[in-house]
mmCIF file of C-alpha atoms in Angstrom:
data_model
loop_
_atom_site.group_PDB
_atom_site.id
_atom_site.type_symbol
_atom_site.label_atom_id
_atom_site.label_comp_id
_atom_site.label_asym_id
_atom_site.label_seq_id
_atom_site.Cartn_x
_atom_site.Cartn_y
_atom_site.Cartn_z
ATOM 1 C CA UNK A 24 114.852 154.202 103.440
ATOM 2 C CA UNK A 25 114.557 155.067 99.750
ATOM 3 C CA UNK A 26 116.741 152.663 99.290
ATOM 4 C CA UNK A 27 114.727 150.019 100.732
ATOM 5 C CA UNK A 28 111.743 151.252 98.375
ATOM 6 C CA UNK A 29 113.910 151.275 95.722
ATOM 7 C CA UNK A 30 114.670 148.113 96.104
ATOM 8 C CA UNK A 31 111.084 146.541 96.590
ATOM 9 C CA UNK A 32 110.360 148.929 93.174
ATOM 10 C CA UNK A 33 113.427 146.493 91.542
ATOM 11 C CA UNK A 34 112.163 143.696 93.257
ATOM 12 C CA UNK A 35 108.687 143.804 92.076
ATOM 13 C CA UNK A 36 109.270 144.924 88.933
ATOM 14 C CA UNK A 37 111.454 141.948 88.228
ATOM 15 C CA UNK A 38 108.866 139.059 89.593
ATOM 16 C CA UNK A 39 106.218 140.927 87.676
ATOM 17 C CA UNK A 40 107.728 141.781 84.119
ATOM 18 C CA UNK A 41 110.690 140.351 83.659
ATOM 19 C CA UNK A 42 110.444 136.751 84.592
ATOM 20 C CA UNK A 43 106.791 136.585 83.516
ATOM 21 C CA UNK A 44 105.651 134.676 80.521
ATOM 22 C CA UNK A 45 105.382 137.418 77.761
ATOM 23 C CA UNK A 46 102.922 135.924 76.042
ATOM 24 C CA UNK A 47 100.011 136.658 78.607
ATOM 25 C CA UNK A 48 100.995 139.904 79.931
ATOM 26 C CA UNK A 49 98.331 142.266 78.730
ATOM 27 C CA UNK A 50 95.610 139.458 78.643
ATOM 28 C CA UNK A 51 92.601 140.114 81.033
ATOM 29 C CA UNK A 52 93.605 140.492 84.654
ATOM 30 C CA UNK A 53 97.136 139.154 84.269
ATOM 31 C CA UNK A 54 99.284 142.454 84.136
ATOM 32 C CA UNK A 55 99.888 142.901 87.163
ATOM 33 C CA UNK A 56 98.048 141.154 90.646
ATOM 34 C CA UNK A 57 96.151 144.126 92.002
ATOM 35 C CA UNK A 58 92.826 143.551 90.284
ATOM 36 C CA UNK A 59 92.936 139.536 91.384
ATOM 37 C CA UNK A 60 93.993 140.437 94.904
ATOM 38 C CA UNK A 61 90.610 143.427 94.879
ATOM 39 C CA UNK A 62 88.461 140.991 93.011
ATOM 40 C CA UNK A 63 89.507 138.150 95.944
ATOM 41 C CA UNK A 64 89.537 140.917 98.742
ATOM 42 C CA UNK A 65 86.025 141.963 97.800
ATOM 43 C CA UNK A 66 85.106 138.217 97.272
ATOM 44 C CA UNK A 67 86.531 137.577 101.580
ATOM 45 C CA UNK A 68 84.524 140.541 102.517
ATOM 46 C CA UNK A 69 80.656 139.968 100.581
ATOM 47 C CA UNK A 70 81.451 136.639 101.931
ATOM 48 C CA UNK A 71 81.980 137.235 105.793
ATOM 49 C CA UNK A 72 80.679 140.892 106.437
ATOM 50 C CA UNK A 73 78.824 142.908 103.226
ATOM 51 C CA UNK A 74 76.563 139.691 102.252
ATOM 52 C CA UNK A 75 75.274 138.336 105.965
ATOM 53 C CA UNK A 76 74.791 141.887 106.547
ATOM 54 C CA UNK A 77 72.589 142.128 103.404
ATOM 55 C CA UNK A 78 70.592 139.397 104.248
ATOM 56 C CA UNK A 79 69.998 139.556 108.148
ATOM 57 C CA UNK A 80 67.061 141.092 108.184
ATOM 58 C CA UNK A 81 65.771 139.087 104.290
ATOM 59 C CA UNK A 82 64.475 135.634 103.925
ATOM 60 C CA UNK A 83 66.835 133.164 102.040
ATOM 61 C CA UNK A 84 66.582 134.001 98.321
ATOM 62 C CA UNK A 85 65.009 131.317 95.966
ATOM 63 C CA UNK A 86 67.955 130.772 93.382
ATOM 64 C CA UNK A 87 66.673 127.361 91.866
ATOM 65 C CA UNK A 88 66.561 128.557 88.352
ATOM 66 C CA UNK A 89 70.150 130.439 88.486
ATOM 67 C CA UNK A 90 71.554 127.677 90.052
ATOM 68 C CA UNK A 91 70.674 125.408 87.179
ATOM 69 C CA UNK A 92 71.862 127.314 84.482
ATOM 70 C CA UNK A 93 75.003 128.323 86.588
ATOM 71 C CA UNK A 94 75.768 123.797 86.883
ATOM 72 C CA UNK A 95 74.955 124.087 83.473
ATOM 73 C CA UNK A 96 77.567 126.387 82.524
ATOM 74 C CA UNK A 97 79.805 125.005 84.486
ATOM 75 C CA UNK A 98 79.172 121.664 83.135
ATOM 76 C CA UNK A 99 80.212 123.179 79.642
ATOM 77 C CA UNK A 100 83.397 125.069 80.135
ATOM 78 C CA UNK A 101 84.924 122.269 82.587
ATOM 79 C CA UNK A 102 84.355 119.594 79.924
ATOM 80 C CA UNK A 103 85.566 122.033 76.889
ATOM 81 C CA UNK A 104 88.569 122.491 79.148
ATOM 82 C CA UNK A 105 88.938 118.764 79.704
ATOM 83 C CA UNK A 106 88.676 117.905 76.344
ATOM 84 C CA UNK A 107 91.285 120.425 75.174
ATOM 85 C CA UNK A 108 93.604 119.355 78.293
ATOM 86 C CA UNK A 109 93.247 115.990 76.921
ATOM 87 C CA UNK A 110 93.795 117.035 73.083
ATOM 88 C CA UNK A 111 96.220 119.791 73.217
ATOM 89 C CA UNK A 112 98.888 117.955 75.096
ATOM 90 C CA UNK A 113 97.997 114.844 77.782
ATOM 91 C CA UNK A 114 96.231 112.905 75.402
ATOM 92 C CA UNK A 115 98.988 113.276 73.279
ATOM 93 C CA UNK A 116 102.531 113.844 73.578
ATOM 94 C CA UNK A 117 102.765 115.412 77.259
ATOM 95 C CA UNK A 118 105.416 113.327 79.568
ATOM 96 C CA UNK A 119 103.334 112.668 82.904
ATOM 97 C CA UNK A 120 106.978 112.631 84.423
ATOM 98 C CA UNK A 121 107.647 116.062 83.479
ATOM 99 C CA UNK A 122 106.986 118.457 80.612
ATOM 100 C CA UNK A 123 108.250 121.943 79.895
ATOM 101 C CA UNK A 124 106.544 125.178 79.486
ATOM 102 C CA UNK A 125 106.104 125.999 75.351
ATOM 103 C CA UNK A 126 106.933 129.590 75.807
ATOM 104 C CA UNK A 127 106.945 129.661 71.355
ATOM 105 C CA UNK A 128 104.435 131.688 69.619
ATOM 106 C CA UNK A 129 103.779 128.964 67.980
ATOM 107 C CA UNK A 130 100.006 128.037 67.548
ATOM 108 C CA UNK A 131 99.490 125.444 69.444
ATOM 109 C CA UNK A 132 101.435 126.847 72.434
ATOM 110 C CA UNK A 133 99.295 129.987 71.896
ATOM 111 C CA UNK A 134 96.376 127.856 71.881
ATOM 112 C CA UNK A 135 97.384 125.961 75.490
ATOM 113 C CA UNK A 136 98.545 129.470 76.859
ATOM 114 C CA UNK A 137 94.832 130.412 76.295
ATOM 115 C CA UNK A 138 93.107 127.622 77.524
ATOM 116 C CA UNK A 139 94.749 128.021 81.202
ATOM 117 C CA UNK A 140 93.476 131.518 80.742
ATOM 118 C CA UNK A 141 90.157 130.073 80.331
ATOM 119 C CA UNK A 142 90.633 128.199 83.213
ATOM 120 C CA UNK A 143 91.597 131.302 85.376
ATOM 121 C CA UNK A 144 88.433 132.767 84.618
ATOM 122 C CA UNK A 145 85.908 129.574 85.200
ATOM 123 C CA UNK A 146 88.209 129.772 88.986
ATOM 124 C CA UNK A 147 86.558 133.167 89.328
ATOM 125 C CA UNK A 148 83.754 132.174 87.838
ATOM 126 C CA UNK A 149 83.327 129.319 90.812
ATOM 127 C CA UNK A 150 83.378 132.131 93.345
ATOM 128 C CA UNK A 151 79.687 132.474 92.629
ATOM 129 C CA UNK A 152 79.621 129.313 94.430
ATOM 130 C CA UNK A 153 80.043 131.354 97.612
ATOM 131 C CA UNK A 154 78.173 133.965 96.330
ATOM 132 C CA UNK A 155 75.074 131.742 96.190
ATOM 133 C CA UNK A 156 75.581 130.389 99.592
ATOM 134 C CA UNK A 157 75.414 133.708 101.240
ATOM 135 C CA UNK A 158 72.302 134.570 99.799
ATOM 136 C CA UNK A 159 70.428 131.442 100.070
ATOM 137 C CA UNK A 160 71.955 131.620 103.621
ATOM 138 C CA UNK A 161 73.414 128.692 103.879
ATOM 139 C CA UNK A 162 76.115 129.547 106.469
ATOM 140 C CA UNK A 163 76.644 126.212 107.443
ATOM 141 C CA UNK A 164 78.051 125.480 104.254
ATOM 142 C CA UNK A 165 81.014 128.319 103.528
ATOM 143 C CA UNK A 166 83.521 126.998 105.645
ATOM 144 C CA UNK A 167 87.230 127.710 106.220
ATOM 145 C CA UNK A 168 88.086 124.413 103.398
ATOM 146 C CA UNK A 169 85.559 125.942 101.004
ATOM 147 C CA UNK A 170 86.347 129.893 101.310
ATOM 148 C CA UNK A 171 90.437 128.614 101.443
ATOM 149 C CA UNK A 172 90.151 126.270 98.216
ATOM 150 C CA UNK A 173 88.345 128.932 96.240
ATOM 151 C CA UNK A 174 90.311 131.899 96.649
ATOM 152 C CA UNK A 175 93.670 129.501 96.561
ATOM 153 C CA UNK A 176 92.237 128.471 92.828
ATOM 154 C CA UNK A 177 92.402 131.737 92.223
ATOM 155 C CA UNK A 178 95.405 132.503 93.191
ATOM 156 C CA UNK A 179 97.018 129.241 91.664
ATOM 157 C CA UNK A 180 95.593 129.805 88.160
ATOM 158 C CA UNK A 181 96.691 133.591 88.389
ATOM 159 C CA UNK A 182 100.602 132.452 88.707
ATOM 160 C CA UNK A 183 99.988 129.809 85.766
ATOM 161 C CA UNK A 184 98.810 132.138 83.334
ATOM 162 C CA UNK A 185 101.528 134.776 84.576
ATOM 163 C CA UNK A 186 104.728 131.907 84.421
ATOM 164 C CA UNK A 187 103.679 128.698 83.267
ATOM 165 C CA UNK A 188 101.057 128.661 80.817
ATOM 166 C CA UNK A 189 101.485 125.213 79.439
ATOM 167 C CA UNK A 190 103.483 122.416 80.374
ATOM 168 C CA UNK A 191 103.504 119.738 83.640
ATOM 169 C CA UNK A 192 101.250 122.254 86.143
ATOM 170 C CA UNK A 193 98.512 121.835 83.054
ATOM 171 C CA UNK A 194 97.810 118.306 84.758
ATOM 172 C CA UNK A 195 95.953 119.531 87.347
ATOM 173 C CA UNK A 196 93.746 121.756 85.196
ATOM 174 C CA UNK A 197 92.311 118.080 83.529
ATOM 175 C CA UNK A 198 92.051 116.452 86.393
ATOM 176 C CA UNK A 199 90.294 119.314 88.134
ATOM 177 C CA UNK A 200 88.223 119.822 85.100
ATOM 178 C CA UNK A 201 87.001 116.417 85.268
ATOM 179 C CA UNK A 202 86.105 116.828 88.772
ATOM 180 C CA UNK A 203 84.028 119.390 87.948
ATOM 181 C CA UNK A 204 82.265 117.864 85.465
ATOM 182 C CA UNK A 205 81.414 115.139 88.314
ATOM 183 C CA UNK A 206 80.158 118.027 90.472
ATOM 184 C CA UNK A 207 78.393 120.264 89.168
ATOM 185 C CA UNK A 208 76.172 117.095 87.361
ATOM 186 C CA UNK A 209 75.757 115.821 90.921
ATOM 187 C CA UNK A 210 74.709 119.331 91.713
ATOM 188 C CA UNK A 211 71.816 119.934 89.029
ATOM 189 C CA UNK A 212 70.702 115.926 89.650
ATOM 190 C CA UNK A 213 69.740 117.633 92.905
ATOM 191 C CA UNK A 214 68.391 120.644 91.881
ATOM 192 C CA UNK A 215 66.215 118.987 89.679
ATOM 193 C CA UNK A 216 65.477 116.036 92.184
ATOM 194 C CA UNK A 217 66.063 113.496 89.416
ATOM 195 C CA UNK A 218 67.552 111.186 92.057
ATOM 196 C CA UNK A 219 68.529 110.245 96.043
ATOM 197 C CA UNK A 220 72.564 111.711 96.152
ATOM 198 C CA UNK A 221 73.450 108.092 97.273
ATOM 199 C CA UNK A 222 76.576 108.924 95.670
ATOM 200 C CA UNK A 223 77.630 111.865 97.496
ATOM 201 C CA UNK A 224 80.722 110.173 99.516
ATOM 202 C CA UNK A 225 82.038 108.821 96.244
ATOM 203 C CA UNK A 226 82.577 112.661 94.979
ATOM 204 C CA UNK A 227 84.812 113.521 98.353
ATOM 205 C CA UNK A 228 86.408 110.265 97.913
ATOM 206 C CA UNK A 229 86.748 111.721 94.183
ATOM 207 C CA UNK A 230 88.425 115.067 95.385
ATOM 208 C CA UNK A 231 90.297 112.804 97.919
ATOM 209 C CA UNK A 232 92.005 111.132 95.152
ATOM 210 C CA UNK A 233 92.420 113.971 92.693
ATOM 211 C CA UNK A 234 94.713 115.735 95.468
ATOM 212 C CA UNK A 235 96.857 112.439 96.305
ATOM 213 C CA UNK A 236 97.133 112.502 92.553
ATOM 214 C CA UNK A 237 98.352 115.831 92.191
ATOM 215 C CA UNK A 238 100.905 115.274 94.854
ATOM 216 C CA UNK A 239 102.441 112.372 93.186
ATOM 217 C CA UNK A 240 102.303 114.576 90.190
ATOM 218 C CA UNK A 241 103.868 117.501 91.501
ATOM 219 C CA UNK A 242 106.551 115.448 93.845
ATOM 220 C CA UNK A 243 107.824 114.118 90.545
ATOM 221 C CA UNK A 244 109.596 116.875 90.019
ATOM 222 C CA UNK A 245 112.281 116.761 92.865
ATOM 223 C CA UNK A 246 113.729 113.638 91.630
ATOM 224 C CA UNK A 247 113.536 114.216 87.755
ATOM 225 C CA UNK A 248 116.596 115.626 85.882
ATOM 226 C CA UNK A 249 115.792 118.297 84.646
ATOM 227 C CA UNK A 250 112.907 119.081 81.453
ATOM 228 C CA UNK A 251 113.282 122.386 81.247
ATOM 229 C CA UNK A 252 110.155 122.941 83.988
ATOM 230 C CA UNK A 253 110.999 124.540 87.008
ATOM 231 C CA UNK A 254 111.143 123.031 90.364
ATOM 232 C CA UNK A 255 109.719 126.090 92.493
ATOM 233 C CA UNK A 256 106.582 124.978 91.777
ATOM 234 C CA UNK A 257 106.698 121.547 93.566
ATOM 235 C CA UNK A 258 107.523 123.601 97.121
ATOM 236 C CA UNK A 259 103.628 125.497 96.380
ATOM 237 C CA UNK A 260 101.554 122.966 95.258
ATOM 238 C CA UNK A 261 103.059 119.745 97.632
ATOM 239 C CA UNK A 262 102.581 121.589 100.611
ATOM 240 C CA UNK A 263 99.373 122.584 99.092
ATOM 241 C CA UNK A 264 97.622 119.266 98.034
ATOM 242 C CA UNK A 265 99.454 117.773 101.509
ATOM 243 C CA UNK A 266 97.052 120.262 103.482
ATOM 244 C CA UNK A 267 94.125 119.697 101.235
ATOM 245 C CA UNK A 268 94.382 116.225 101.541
ATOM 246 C CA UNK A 269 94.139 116.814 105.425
ATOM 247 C CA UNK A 270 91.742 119.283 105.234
ATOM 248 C CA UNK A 271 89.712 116.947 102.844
ATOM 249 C CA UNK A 272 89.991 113.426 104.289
ATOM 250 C CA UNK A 273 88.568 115.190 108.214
ATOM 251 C CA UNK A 274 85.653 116.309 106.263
ATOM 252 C CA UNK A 275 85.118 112.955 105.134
ATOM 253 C CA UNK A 276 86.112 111.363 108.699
ATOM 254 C CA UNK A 277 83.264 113.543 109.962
ATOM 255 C CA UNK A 278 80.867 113.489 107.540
ATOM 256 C CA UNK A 279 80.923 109.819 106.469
ATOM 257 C CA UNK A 280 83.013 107.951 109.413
ATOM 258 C CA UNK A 281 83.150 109.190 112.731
ATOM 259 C CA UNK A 282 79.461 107.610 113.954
ATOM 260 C CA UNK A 283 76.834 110.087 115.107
ATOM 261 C CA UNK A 284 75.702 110.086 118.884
ATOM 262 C CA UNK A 285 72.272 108.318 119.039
ATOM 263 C CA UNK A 286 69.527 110.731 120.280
ATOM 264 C CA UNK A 287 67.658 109.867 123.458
ATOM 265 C CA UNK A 288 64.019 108.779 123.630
ATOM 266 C CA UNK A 289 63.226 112.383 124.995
ATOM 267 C CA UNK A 290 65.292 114.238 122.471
ATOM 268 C CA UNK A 291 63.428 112.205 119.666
ATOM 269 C CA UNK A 292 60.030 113.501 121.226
ATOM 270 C CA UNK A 293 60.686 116.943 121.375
ATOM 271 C CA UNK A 294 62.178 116.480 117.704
ATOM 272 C CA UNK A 295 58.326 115.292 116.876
ATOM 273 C CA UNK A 296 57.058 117.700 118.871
ATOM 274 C CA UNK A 297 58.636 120.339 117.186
ATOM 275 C CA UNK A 298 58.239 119.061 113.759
ATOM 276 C CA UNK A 299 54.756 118.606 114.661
ATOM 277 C CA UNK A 300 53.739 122.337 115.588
ATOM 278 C CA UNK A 301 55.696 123.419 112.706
ATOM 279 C CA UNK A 302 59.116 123.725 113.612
ATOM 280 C CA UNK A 303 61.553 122.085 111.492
ATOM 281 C CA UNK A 304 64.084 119.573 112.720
ATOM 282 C CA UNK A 305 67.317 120.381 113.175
ATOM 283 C CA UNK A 306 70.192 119.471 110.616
#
């Protein structure tokens, strides 16, 4: 038995320290992966037991103002991190076919090292994306892709900043960014109610793409000799993108494809009924 421990102690110890990047081990919540995994176990339970409990007996909260400021924000740091994805390295001298980690103290690899550290945080930060679902209780909206692609971010961006902080895996990071950028604009359009979303299919169709891209990106990597970038990371993030391309394309299948059921005569007169005694319509 205390050999077994001992041995998890070794094992642990090793995959923590020793073949972490040393450059980012005493940066904020890199060290080790307890806080992350208490931050995202706290996240799994506000969002499924502490917050619906909070707000079962409370009308939604009114968050309008928040909100904006929060697609603001997010606005900000997801272009400042697509402009120095672009500027720092893809823009630049980055091989889309496969580009080693800078594990130098050099500068500039300092200065990419910190920018996916950035980009860990704004992942956290997005959890407030959940956050402000369960308040405004709008259950119908946290579902098993949403809750599964946040926390994954998480996750992902943790290992990046602990191993890889630079190099080929920085790809997704500018496309993602831009992504953002595309969302979070769509989403303050509609909290301001600037315009009809008539575009709204065009942003899964958006995310659609950005994972098929990633998995061409990634899958480059088990037939190029090798750059000095490690392979493992093509068995995480093709399975990955392969299941959020799934996951991704049935949401648009059901949202934008698959054709509705037409409601009966009497099911459209007890909708009018309903919405005419005050009872709204249901969505």
């Amino acid at each position: 038995m205390a050999l077994i421990i001992r041995s998890l102690i070794d094992g642990y110890r090793y995959i923590n320290d020793e073949i972490s990047d040393p450059r980012s081990r005493d940066w904020f919540l890199i060290g080790t992966p307890w806080p992350g995994l208490a931050l995202l176990g706290f996240y799994l339970h506000f969002t499924y037991r502490l917050g619906p409990s909070i707000m079962a007996n409370r009308p939604p909260m009114k968050l309008d103002r928040i909100m904006q400021v929060y697609d603001v924000i997010q606005i900000i740091l997801s272009s400042y991190l697509f402009y120095k994805a672009l500027v720092l390295g893809w823009m630049n001298d980055y091989s889309f076919t496969c580009e080693p980690v800078d594990y130098s103290f050099s500068p500039k690899a300092i200065e990419i090292a910190r920018t996916v550290h950035l980009y860990f945080i704004v992942k956290i930060i997005d959890l407030l994306d959940t956050v402000f679902f369960v308040l405004r209780k709008k259950d119908k909206q946290i579902s098993f892709l949403h809750v599964y692609h946040h926390a994954g971010m998480v996750m992902g961006s943790w290992g990046g900043v602990k191993y890889l902080a630079g190099g080929h895996a920085t790809f997704l990071g500018l496309v993602n960014s831009f992504v953002h950028i595309i969302m979070y604009t769509h989403y303050l359009i509609m909290s301001l109610k600037i315009a009809k979303p008539w575009w709204k299919k065009y942003i899964t169709q958006l995310q659609l793409f950005q994972f098929i891209l990633l998995l061409i990106h990634f899958s480059q990597l088990l037939w190029t000799k090798d750059c000095g970038f490690p392979r493992w990371p093509a068995a995480v993030f093709i399975p990955q993108n392969l299941f959020m391309i799934v996951l991704f394309g049935d949401f648009y299948y059901q949202t934008y494809v698959k054709k509705k059921p037409k409601k009966s005569a009497n099911e459209n007169g007890q909708a009018n009924n309903e919405a005419s005694n005050g009872k709204p319509k249901s969505q």
